[in-house]
């Protein structure tokens, strides 16, 4: 005969369901990003009420967590249908979608720039763009360069966005004209967004000329 545990005593043992999961960690990190909060593994752990070491039982490293965030970004900002577009529209779609990510979540700029891409979804998007370019007549080298240019445009544009208007030296030739150009915009961010769009169109036009030669 076995005896029953005394009444009032809590039986100890493994919980019937996990208290911490990879999905809960990634969702918490994504929530911090969406709210514009500073991101760190320690901050995610505090939000979940656990130690940092507990997170690493489910997510191998900070870099792995960042790449899980990339997966969430791709899901929230899809670039579906690239294979059905012209190569020109595929370039525009990838560039403007990535630009929108950084406009909506400026805290991601340095975070993503510091961690190499190891997200299958992100790499799939870039690979589709590269395949579209190669199928249209560009060499693998040129297709890879275009992908790098799109990245440079999106990151560069995001880094130059600010609340302050660009000031130009009034005493130098061209300074007054550039100042007047800056002041005609409703905001500096609006001017940067327009410059980004113009840059993408310049890239596409240059590639079109190259392909026709």
JSON list of C-alpha atoms in Angstrom, two decimals:
[
{"chain": "A", "resi": 1, "resn": "UNK", "atom": "CA", "xyz": [0.00, 0.00, 0.00]},
{"chain": "A", "resi": 2, "resn": "UNK", "atom": "CA", "xyz": [1.26, 3.47, -0.81]},
{"chain": "A", "resi": 3, "resn": "UNK", "atom": "CA", "xyz": [0.54, 6.46, 1.33]},
{"chain": "A", "resi": 4, "resn": "UNK", "atom": "CA", "xyz": [-1.01, 9.64, -0.04]},
{"chain": "A", "resi": 5, "resn": "UNK", "atom": "CA", "xyz": [0.88, 12.89, 0.33]},
{"chain": "A", "resi": 6, "resn": "UNK", "atom": "CA", "xyz": [-0.18, 14.91, 3.38]},
{"chain": "A", "resi": 7, "resn": "UNK", "atom": "CA", "xyz": [-2.94, 17.37, 2.68]},
{"chain": "A", "resi": 8, "resn": "UNK", "atom": "CA", "xyz": [-1.82, 20.96, 2.19]},
{"chain": "A", "resi": 9, "resn": "UNK", "atom": "CA", "xyz": [1.58, 19.97, 0.77]},
{"chain": "A", "resi": 10, "resn": "UNK", "atom": "CA", "xyz": [2.23, 21.01, -2.84]},
{"chain": "A", "resi": 11, "resn": "UNK", "atom": "CA", "xyz": [3.50, 18.22, -5.00]},
{"chain": "A", "resi": 12, "resn": "UNK", "atom": "CA", "xyz": [6.67, 19.16, -6.87]},
{"chain": "A", "resi": 13, "resn": "UNK", "atom": "CA", "xyz": [7.60, 18.04, -10.35]},
{"chain": "A", "resi": 14, "resn": "UNK", "atom": "CA", "xyz": [7.94, 19.17, -13.94]},
{"chain": "A", "resi": 15, "resn": "UNK", "atom": "CA", "xyz": [5.24, 21.55, -15.17]},
{"chain": "A", "resi": 16, "resn": "UNK", "atom": "CA", "xyz": [2.65, 19.98, -17.45]},
{"chain": "A", "resi": 17, "resn": "UNK", "atom": "CA", "xyz": [3.42, 22.59, -20.15]},
{"chain": "A", "resi": 18, "resn": "UNK", "atom": "CA", "xyz": [6.58, 24.61, -20.87]},
{"chain": "A", "resi": 19, "resn": "UNK", "atom": "CA", "xyz": [6.69, 28.03, -19.23]},
{"chain": "A", "resi": 20, "resn": "UNK", "atom": "CA", "xyz": [9.10, 29.41, -21.83]},
{"chain": "A", "resi": 21, "resn": "UNK", "atom": "CA", "xyz": [9.19, 28.70, -25.55]},
{"chain": "A", "resi": 22, "resn": "UNK", "atom": "CA", "xyz": [11.12, 29.95, -28.54]},
{"chain": "A", "resi": 23, "resn": "UNK", "atom": "CA", "xyz": [7.93, 31.47, -29.90]},
{"chain": "A", "resi": 24, "resn": "UNK", "atom": "CA", "xyz": [7.26, 33.36, -26.66]},
{"chain": "A", "resi": 25, "resn": "UNK", "atom": "CA", "xyz": [10.80, 34.75, -26.69]},
{"chain": "A", "resi": 26, "resn": "UNK", "atom": "CA", "xyz": [10.62, 35.87, -30.32]},
{"chain": "A", "resi": 27, "resn": "UNK", "atom": "CA", "xyz": [7.14, 37.34, -29.88]},
{"chain": "A", "resi": 28, "resn": "UNK", "atom": "CA", "xyz": [8.31, 39.35, -26.85]},
{"chain": "A", "resi": 29, "resn": "UNK", "atom": "CA", "xyz": [11.33, 40.65, -28.79]},
{"chain": "A", "resi": 30, "resn": "UNK", "atom": "CA", "xyz": [9.10, 41.58, -31.75]},
{"chain": "A", "resi": 31, "resn": "UNK", "atom": "CA", "xyz": [6.69, 43.37, -29.41]},
{"chain": "A", "resi": 32, "resn": "UNK", "atom": "CA", "xyz": [9.57, 45.47, -28.02]},
{"chain": "A", "resi": 33, "resn": "UNK", "atom": "CA", "xyz": [10.60, 46.37, -31.57]},
{"chain": "A", "resi": 34, "resn": "UNK", "atom": "CA", "xyz": [7.04, 47.30, -32.59]},
{"chain": "A", "resi": 35, "resn": "UNK", "atom": "CA", "xyz": [6.75, 49.53, -29.51]},
{"chain": "A", "resi": 36, "resn": "UNK", "atom": "CA", "xyz": [10.05, 51.25, -30.31]},
{"chain": "A", "resi": 37, "resn": "UNK", "atom": "CA", "xyz": [11.66, 49.96, -27.12]},
{"chain": "A", "resi": 38, "resn": "UNK", "atom": "CA", "xyz": [15.42, 49.36, -26.85]},
{"chain": "A", "resi": 39, "resn": "UNK", "atom": "CA", "xyz": [16.27, 45.78, -27.77]},
{"chain": "A", "resi": 40, "resn": "UNK", "atom": "CA", "xyz": [18.59, 43.51, -25.82]},
{"chain": "A", "resi": 41, "resn": "UNK", "atom": "CA", "xyz": [18.50, 39.90, -24.71]},
{"chain": "A", "resi": 42, "resn": "UNK", "atom": "CA", "xyz": [18.47, 41.10, -21.11]},
{"chain": "A", "resi": 43, "resn": "UNK", "atom": "CA", "xyz": [15.43, 43.30, -21.80]},
{"chain": "A", "resi": 44, "resn": "UNK", "atom": "CA", "xyz": [13.58, 40.37, -23.37]},
{"chain": "A", "resi": 45, "resn": "UNK", "atom": "CA", "xyz": [14.40, 38.22, -20.35]},
{"chain": "A", "resi": 46, "resn": "UNK", "atom": "CA", "xyz": [13.12, 40.89, -17.96]},
{"chain": "A", "resi": 47, "resn": "UNK", "atom": "CA", "xyz": [9.88, 41.21, -19.92]},
{"chain": "A", "resi": 48, "resn": "UNK", "atom": "CA", "xyz": [9.38, 37.47, -19.58]},
{"chain": "A", "resi": 49, "resn": "UNK", "atom": "CA", "xyz": [10.43, 37.41, -15.92]},
{"chain": "A", "resi": 50, "resn": "UNK", "atom": "CA", "xyz": [13.27, 34.95, -16.42]},
{"chain": "A", "resi": 51, "resn": "UNK", "atom": "CA", "xyz": [17.06, 34.90, -16.35]},
{"chain": "A", "resi": 52, "resn": "UNK", "atom": "CA", "xyz": [19.02, 35.44, -19.56]},
{"chain": "A", "resi": 53, "resn": "UNK", "atom": "CA", "xyz": [20.44, 31.93, -19.23]},
{"chain": "A", "resi": 54, "resn": "UNK", "atom": "CA", "xyz": [16.89, 30.55, -19.46]},
{"chain": "A", "resi": 55, "resn": "UNK", "atom": "CA", "xyz": [16.44, 32.24, -22.85]},
{"chain": "A", "resi": 56, "resn": "UNK", "atom": "CA", "xyz": [19.55, 30.54, -24.18]},
{"chain": "A", "resi": 57, "resn": "UNK", "atom": "CA", "xyz": [17.99, 27.15, -23.45]},
{"chain": "A", "resi": 58, "resn": "UNK", "atom": "CA", "xyz": [15.55, 27.96, -26.27]},
{"chain": "A", "resi": 59, "resn": "UNK", "atom": "CA", "xyz": [17.41, 30.47, -28.49]},
{"chain": "A", "resi": 60, "resn": "UNK", "atom": "CA", "xyz": [21.06, 29.64, -29.08]},
{"chain": "A", "resi": 61, "resn": "UNK", "atom": "CA", "xyz": [22.46, 33.17, -29.26]},
{"chain": "A", "resi": 62, "resn": "UNK", "atom": "CA", "xyz": [21.64, 36.84, -29.68]},
{"chain": "A", "resi": 63, "resn": "UNK", "atom": "CA", "xyz": [22.34, 36.47, -33.41]},
{"chain": "A", "resi": 64, "resn": "UNK", "atom": "CA", "xyz": [19.85, 33.62, -33.67]},
{"chain": "A", "resi": 65, "resn": "UNK", "atom": "CA", "xyz": [17.20, 35.72, -31.93]},
{"chain": "A", "resi": 66, "resn": "UNK", "atom": "CA", "xyz": [17.83, 38.62, -34.32]},
{"chain": "A", "resi": 67, "resn": "UNK", "atom": "CA", "xyz": [17.39, 36.31, -37.30]},
{"chain": "A", "resi": 68, "resn": "UNK", "atom": "CA", "xyz": [14.13, 35.03, -35.80]},
{"chain": "A", "resi": 69, "resn": "UNK", "atom": "CA", "xyz": [13.12, 38.71, -35.71]},
{"chain": "A", "resi": 70, "resn": "UNK", "atom": "CA", "xyz": [13.98, 38.93, -39.40]},
{"chain": "A", "resi": 71, "resn": "UNK", "atom": "CA", "xyz": [11.52, 36.10, -40.00]},
{"chain": "A", "resi": 72, "resn": "UNK", "atom": "CA", "xyz": [8.81, 38.09, -38.18]},
{"chain": "A", "resi": 73, "resn": "UNK", "atom": "CA", "xyz": [9.63, 41.15, -40.26]},
{"chain": "A", "resi": 74, "resn": "UNK", "atom": "CA", "xyz": [9.30, 39.21, -43.52]},
{"chain": "A", "resi": 75, "resn": "UNK", "atom": "CA", "xyz": [5.91, 37.90, -42.34]},
{"chain": "A", "resi": 76, "resn": "UNK", "atom": "CA", "xyz": [4.76, 41.43, -41.44]},
{"chain": "A", "resi": 77, "resn": "UNK", "atom": "CA", "xyz": [6.21, 43.05, -44.60]},
{"chain": "A", "resi": 78, "resn": "UNK", "atom": "CA", "xyz": [5.88, 40.39, -47.32]},
{"chain": "A", "resi": 79, "resn": "UNK", "atom": "CA", "xyz": [7.38, 40.64, -50.80]},
{"chain": "A", "resi": 80, "resn": "UNK", "atom": "CA", "xyz": [5.22, 37.93, -52.32]},
{"chain": "A", "resi": 81, "resn": "UNK", "atom": "CA", "xyz": [4.92, 37.45, -56.06]},
{"chain": "A", "resi": 82, "resn": "UNK", "atom": "CA", "xyz": [8.38, 38.60, -57.10]},
{"chain": "A", "resi": 83, "resn": "UNK", "atom": "CA", "xyz": [8.49, 35.79, -59.67]},
{"chain": "A", "resi": 84, "resn": "UNK", "atom": "CA", "xyz": [5.37, 37.23, -61.34]},
{"chain": "A", "resi": 85, "resn": "UNK", "atom": "CA", "xyz": [6.75, 40.78, -61.59]},
{"chain": "A", "resi": 86, "resn": "UNK", "atom": "CA", "xyz": [9.05, 42.41, -64.09]},
{"chain": "A", "resi": 87, "resn": "UNK", "atom": "CA", "xyz": [12.60, 42.66, -62.81]},
{"chain": "A", "resi": 88, "resn": "UNK", "atom": "CA", "xyz": [12.09, 46.42, -62.49]},
{"chain": "A", "resi": 89, "resn": "UNK", "atom": "CA", "xyz": [9.08, 46.02, -60.22]},
{"chain": "A", "resi": 90, "resn": "UNK", "atom": "CA", "xyz": [10.86, 43.28, -58.25]},
{"chain": "A", "resi": 91, "resn": "UNK", "atom": "CA", "xyz": [13.72, 45.70, -57.49]},
{"chain": "A", "resi": 92, "resn": "UNK", "atom": "CA", "xyz": [11.23, 48.42, -56.54]},
{"chain": "A", "resi": 93, "resn": "UNK", "atom": "CA", "xyz": [9.21, 46.07, -54.33]},
{"chain": "A", "resi": 94, "resn": "UNK", "atom": "CA", "xyz": [12.16, 44.73, -52.35]},
{"chain": "A", "resi": 95, "resn": "UNK", "atom": "CA", "xyz": [13.70, 48.19, -51.94]},
{"chain": "A", "resi": 96, "resn": "UNK", "atom": "CA", "xyz": [10.52, 50.01, -50.89]},
{"chain": "A", "resi": 97, "resn": "UNK", "atom": "CA", "xyz": [9.41, 47.19, -48.56]},
{"chain": "A", "resi": 98, "resn": "UNK", "atom": "CA", "xyz": [12.73, 47.16, -46.74]},
{"chain": "A", "resi": 99, "resn": "UNK", "atom": "CA", "xyz": [12.69, 50.96, -46.62]},
{"chain": "A", "resi": 100, "resn": "UNK", "atom": "CA", "xyz": [9.24, 50.84, -45.00]},
{"chain": "A", "resi": 101, "resn": "UNK", "atom": "CA", "xyz": [10.50, 48.43, -42.34]},
{"chain": "A", "resi": 102, "resn": "UNK", "atom": "CA", "xyz": [13.19, 50.88, -41.23]},
{"chain": "A", "resi": 103, "resn": "UNK", "atom": "CA", "xyz": [10.83, 53.86, -41.42]},
{"chain": "A", "resi": 104, "resn": "UNK", "atom": "CA", "xyz": [8.33, 52.08, -39.17]},
{"chain": "A", "resi": 105, "resn": "UNK", "atom": "CA", "xyz": [10.96, 50.61, -36.83]},
{"chain": "A", "resi": 106, "resn": "UNK", "atom": "CA", "xyz": [14.08, 52.82, -36.77]},
{"chain": "A", "resi": 107, "resn": "UNK", "atom": "CA", "xyz": [15.46, 50.87, -33.82]},
{"chain": "A", "resi": 108, "resn": "UNK", "atom": "CA", "xyz": [16.06, 47.93, -36.15]},
{"chain": "A", "resi": 109, "resn": "UNK", "atom": "CA", "xyz": [18.65, 49.74, -38.27]},
{"chain": "A", "resi": 110, "resn": "UNK", "atom": "CA", "xyz": [21.74, 49.17, -36.15]},
{"chain": "A", "resi": 111, "resn": "UNK", "atom": "CA", "xyz": [20.44, 45.86, -34.80]},
{"chain": "A", "resi": 112, "resn": "UNK", "atom": "CA", "xyz": [20.07, 44.24, -38.22]},
{"chain": "A", "resi": 113, "resn": "UNK", "atom": "CA", "xyz": [23.19, 45.88, -39.66]},
{"chain": "A", "resi": 114, "resn": "UNK", "atom": "CA", "xyz": [25.30, 44.25, -36.93]},
{"chain": "A", "resi": 115, "resn": "UNK", "atom": "CA", "xyz": [24.10, 40.67, -37.45]},
{"chain": "A", "resi": 116, "resn": "UNK", "atom": "CA", "xyz": [24.75, 38.67, -40.67]},
{"chain": "A", "resi": 117, "resn": "UNK", "atom": "CA", "xyz": [21.60, 37.42, -42.39]},
{"chain": "A", "resi": 118, "resn": "UNK", "atom": "CA", "xyz": [20.85, 33.81, -41.51]},
{"chain": "A", "resi": 119, "resn": "UNK", "atom": "CA", "xyz": [17.10, 33.90, -41.98]},
{"chain": "A", "resi": 120, "resn": "UNK", "atom": "CA", "xyz": [15.78, 31.50, -44.62]},
{"chain": "A", "resi": 121, "resn": "UNK", "atom": "CA", "xyz": [12.83, 33.77, -45.38]},
{"chain": "A", "resi": 122, "resn": "UNK", "atom": "CA", "xyz": [14.99, 36.84, -45.92]},
{"chain": "A", "resi": 123, "resn": "UNK", "atom": "CA", "xyz": [17.50, 34.92, -48.01]},
{"chain": "A", "resi": 124, "resn": "UNK", "atom": "CA", "xyz": [14.65, 33.47, -50.07]},
{"chain": "A", "resi": 125, "resn": "UNK", "atom": "CA", "xyz": [13.43, 36.99, -50.89]},
{"chain": "A", "resi": 126, "resn": "UNK", "atom": "CA", "xyz": [16.89, 38.10, -52.00]},
{"chain": "A", "resi": 127, "resn": "UNK", "atom": "CA", "xyz": [17.39, 34.86, -53.95]},
{"chain": "A", "resi": 128, "resn": "UNK", "atom": "CA", "xyz": [14.11, 35.38, -55.80]},
{"chain": "A", "resi": 129, "resn": "UNK", "atom": "CA", "xyz": [15.21, 38.89, -56.73]},
{"chain": "A", "resi": 130, "resn": "UNK", "atom": "CA", "xyz": [18.60, 37.60, -57.90]},
{"chain": "A", "resi": 131, "resn": "UNK", "atom": "CA", "xyz": [16.97, 34.86, -59.97]},
{"chain": "A", "resi": 132, "resn": "UNK", "atom": "CA", "xyz": [14.60, 37.37, -61.57]},
{"chain": "A", "resi": 133, "resn": "UNK", "atom": "CA", "xyz": [17.54, 39.59, -62.53]},
{"chain": "A", "resi": 134, "resn": "UNK", "atom": "CA", "xyz": [19.57, 36.70, -63.96]},
{"chain": "A", "resi": 135, "resn": "UNK", "atom": "CA", "xyz": [16.56, 35.39, -65.89]},
{"chain": "A", "resi": 136, "resn": "UNK", "atom": "CA", "xyz": [16.24, 38.86, -67.42]},
{"chain": "A", "resi": 137, "resn": "UNK", "atom": "CA", "xyz": [19.80, 38.85, -68.74]},
{"chain": "A", "resi": 138, "resn": "UNK", "atom": "CA", "xyz": [21.99, 40.12, -65.90]},
{"chain": "A", "resi": 139, "resn": "UNK", "atom": "CA", "xyz": [25.05, 38.16, -64.88]},
{"chain": "A", "resi": 140, "resn": "UNK", "atom": "CA", "xyz": [25.24, 36.53, -61.42]},
{"chain": "A", "resi": 141, "resn": "UNK", "atom": "CA", "xyz": [27.85, 39.14, -60.49]},
{"chain": "A", "resi": 142, "resn": "UNK", "atom": "CA", "xyz": [25.60, 42.01, -61.51]},
{"chain": "A", "resi": 143, "resn": "UNK", "atom": "CA", "xyz": [22.57, 40.46, -59.79]},
{"chain": "A", "resi": 144, "resn": "UNK", "atom": "CA", "xyz": [24.54, 40.19, -56.53]},
{"chain": "A", "resi": 145, "resn": "UNK", "atom": "CA", "xyz": [25.70, 43.79, -56.93]},
{"chain": "A", "resi": 146, "resn": "UNK", "atom": "CA", "xyz": [22.11, 44.99, -57.39]},
{"chain": "A", "resi": 147, "resn": "UNK", "atom": "CA", "xyz": [21.10, 43.21, -54.17]},
{"chain": "A", "resi": 148, "resn": "UNK", "atom": "CA", "xyz": [23.99, 44.96, -52.38]},
{"chain": "A", "resi": 149, "resn": "UNK", "atom": "CA", "xyz": [22.91, 48.30, -53.87]},
{"chain": "A", "resi": 150, "resn": "UNK", "atom": "CA", "xyz": [19.34, 47.82, -52.69]},
{"chain": "A", "resi": 151, "resn": "UNK", "atom": "CA", "xyz": [20.63, 47.09, -49.18]},
{"chain": "A", "resi": 152, "resn": "UNK", "atom": "CA", "xyz": [22.90, 50.14, -49.28]},
{"chain": "A", "resi": 153, "resn": "UNK", "atom": "CA", "xyz": [20.04, 52.38, -50.43]},
{"chain": "A", "resi": 154, "resn": "UNK", "atom": "CA", "xyz": [17.62, 51.18, -47.75]},
{"chain": "A", "resi": 155, "resn": "UNK", "atom": "CA", "xyz": [20.12, 51.33, -44.89]},
{"chain": "A", "resi": 156, "resn": "UNK", "atom": "CA", "xyz": [21.63, 54.63, -46.02]},
{"chain": "A", "resi": 157, "resn": "UNK", "atom": "CA", "xyz": [18.24, 56.28, -46.40]},
{"chain": "A", "resi": 158, "resn": "UNK", "atom": "CA", "xyz": [17.14, 55.04, -42.99]},
{"chain": "A", "resi": 159, "resn": "UNK", "atom": "CA", "xyz": [20.29, 56.34, -41.32]},
{"chain": "A", "resi": 160, "resn": "UNK", "atom": "CA", "xyz": [19.88, 59.84, -42.78]},
{"chain": "A", "resi": 161, "resn": "UNK", "atom": "CA", "xyz": [16.26, 60.23, -41.68]},
{"chain": "A", "resi": 162, "resn": "UNK", "atom": "CA", "xyz": [15.95, 62.68, -38.79]},
{"chain": "A", "resi": 163, "resn": "UNK", "atom": "CA", "xyz": [13.65, 65.37, -37.44]},
{"chain": "A", "resi": 164, "resn": "UNK", "atom": "CA", "xyz": [16.07, 68.20, -38.28]},
{"chain": "A", "resi": 165, "resn": "UNK", "atom": "CA", "xyz": [16.31, 69.87, -41.65]},
{"chain": "A", "resi": 166, "resn": "UNK", "atom": "CA", "xyz": [19.63, 69.76, -43.42]},
{"chain": "A", "resi": 167, "resn": "UNK", "atom": "CA", "xyz": [21.49, 73.04, -43.07]},
{"chain": "A", "resi": 168, "resn": "UNK", "atom": "CA", "xyz": [23.83, 74.18, -45.84]},
{"chain": "A", "resi": 169, "resn": "UNK", "atom": "CA", "xyz": [26.62, 76.80, -45.72]},
{"chain": "A", "resi": 170, "resn": "UNK", "atom": "CA", "xyz": [25.03, 79.97, -47.05]},
{"chain": "A", "resi": 171, "resn": "UNK", "atom": "CA", "xyz": [28.38, 81.56, -47.90]},
{"chain": "A", "resi": 172, "resn": "UNK", "atom": "CA", "xyz": [29.36, 78.85, -50.39]},
{"chain": "A", "resi": 173, "resn": "UNK", "atom": "CA", "xyz": [28.11, 78.68, -53.99]},
{"chain": "A", "resi": 174, "resn": "UNK", "atom": "CA", "xyz": [25.05, 76.45, -54.13]},
{"chain": "A", "resi": 175, "resn": "UNK", "atom": "CA", "xyz": [24.40, 76.72, -50.41]},
{"chain": "A", "resi": 176, "resn": "UNK", "atom": "CA", "xyz": [21.39, 79.07, -50.59]},
{"chain": "A", "resi": 177, "resn": "UNK", "atom": "CA", "xyz": [19.77, 76.97, -53.31]},
{"chain": "A", "resi": 178, "resn": "UNK", "atom": "CA", "xyz": [20.19, 73.74, -51.34]},
{"chain": "A", "resi": 179, "resn": "UNK", "atom": "CA", "xyz": [18.80, 75.42, -48.23]},
{"chain": "A", "resi": 180, "resn": "UNK", "atom": "CA", "xyz": [15.77, 76.60, -50.18]},
{"chain": "A", "resi": 181, "resn": "UNK", "atom": "CA", "xyz": [15.27, 73.06, -51.51]},
{"chain": "A", "resi": 182, "resn": "UNK", "atom": "CA", "xyz": [15.36, 71.64, -47.99]},
{"chain": "A", "resi": 183, "resn": "UNK", "atom": "CA", "xyz": [12.93, 74.24, -46.67]},
{"chain": "A", "resi": 184, "resn": "UNK", "atom": "CA", "xyz": [10.29, 73.59, -49.35]},
{"chain": "A", "resi": 185, "resn": "UNK", "atom": "CA", "xyz": [9.60, 70.14, -47.87]},
{"chain": "A", "resi": 186, "resn": "UNK", "atom": "CA", "xyz": [7.07, 69.60, -45.10]},
{"chain": "A", "resi": 187, "resn": "UNK", "atom": "CA", "xyz": [9.68, 67.66, -43.12]},
{"chain": "A", "resi": 188, "resn": "UNK", "atom": "CA", "xyz": [13.19, 66.32, -43.54]},
{"chain": "A", "resi": 189, "resn": "UNK", "atom": "CA", "xyz": [11.90, 62.75, -43.44]},
{"chain": "A", "resi": 190, "resn": "UNK", "atom": "CA", "xyz": [9.57, 63.51, -46.37]},
{"chain": "A", "resi": 191, "resn": "UNK", "atom": "CA", "xyz": [12.52, 64.85, -48.35]},
{"chain": "A", "resi": 192, "resn": "UNK", "atom": "CA", "xyz": [14.59, 61.76, -47.57]},
{"chain": "A", "resi": 193, "resn": "UNK", "atom": "CA", "xyz": [11.73, 59.46, -48.58]},
{"chain": "A", "resi": 194, "resn": "UNK", "atom": "CA", "xyz": [11.43, 61.28, -51.91]},
{"chain": "A", "resi": 195, "resn": "UNK", "atom": "CA", "xyz": [15.19, 61.06, -52.41]},
{"chain": "A", "resi": 196, "resn": "UNK", "atom": "CA", "xyz": [15.03, 57.32, -51.71]},
{"chain": "A", "resi": 197, "resn": "UNK", "atom": "CA", "xyz": [12.33, 56.83, -54.35]},
{"chain": "A", "resi": 198, "resn": "UNK", "atom": "CA", "xyz": [14.37, 58.86, -56.84]},
{"chain": "A", "resi": 199, "resn": "UNK", "atom": "CA", "xyz": [17.45, 56.76, -56.05]},
{"chain": "A", "resi": 200, "resn": "UNK", "atom": "CA", "xyz": [15.60, 53.51, -56.72]},
{"chain": "A", "resi": 201, "resn": "UNK", "atom": "CA", "xyz": [14.27, 54.86, -60.02]},
{"chain": "A", "resi": 202, "resn": "UNK", "atom": "CA", "xyz": [17.79, 56.01, -60.97]},
{"chain": "A", "resi": 203, "resn": "UNK", "atom": "CA", "xyz": [19.08, 52.50, -60.23]},
{"chain": "A", "resi": 204, "resn": "UNK", "atom": "CA", "xyz": [16.35, 50.88, -62.33]},
{"chain": "A", "resi": 205, "resn": "UNK", "atom": "CA", "xyz": [16.87, 53.31, -65.23]},
{"chain": "A", "resi": 206, "resn": "UNK", "atom": "CA", "xyz": [20.61, 52.69, -65.22]},
{"chain": "A", "resi": 207, "resn": "UNK", "atom": "CA", "xyz": [20.08, 48.92, -65.23]},
{"chain": "A", "resi": 208, "resn": "UNK", "atom": "CA", "xyz": [17.62, 49.24, -68.12]},
{"chain": "A", "resi": 209, "resn": "UNK", "atom": "CA", "xyz": [20.21, 51.15, -70.17]},
{"chain": "A", "resi": 210, "resn": "UNK", "atom": "CA", "xyz": [22.84, 48.58, -69.29]},
{"chain": "A", "resi": 211, "resn": "UNK", "atom": "CA", "xyz": [20.61, 45.70, -70.38]},
{"chain": "A", "resi": 212, "resn": "UNK", "atom": "CA", "xyz": [19.79, 47.38, -73.70]},
{"chain": "A", "resi": 213, "resn": "UNK", "atom": "CA", "xyz": [23.43, 47.85, -74.71]}
]
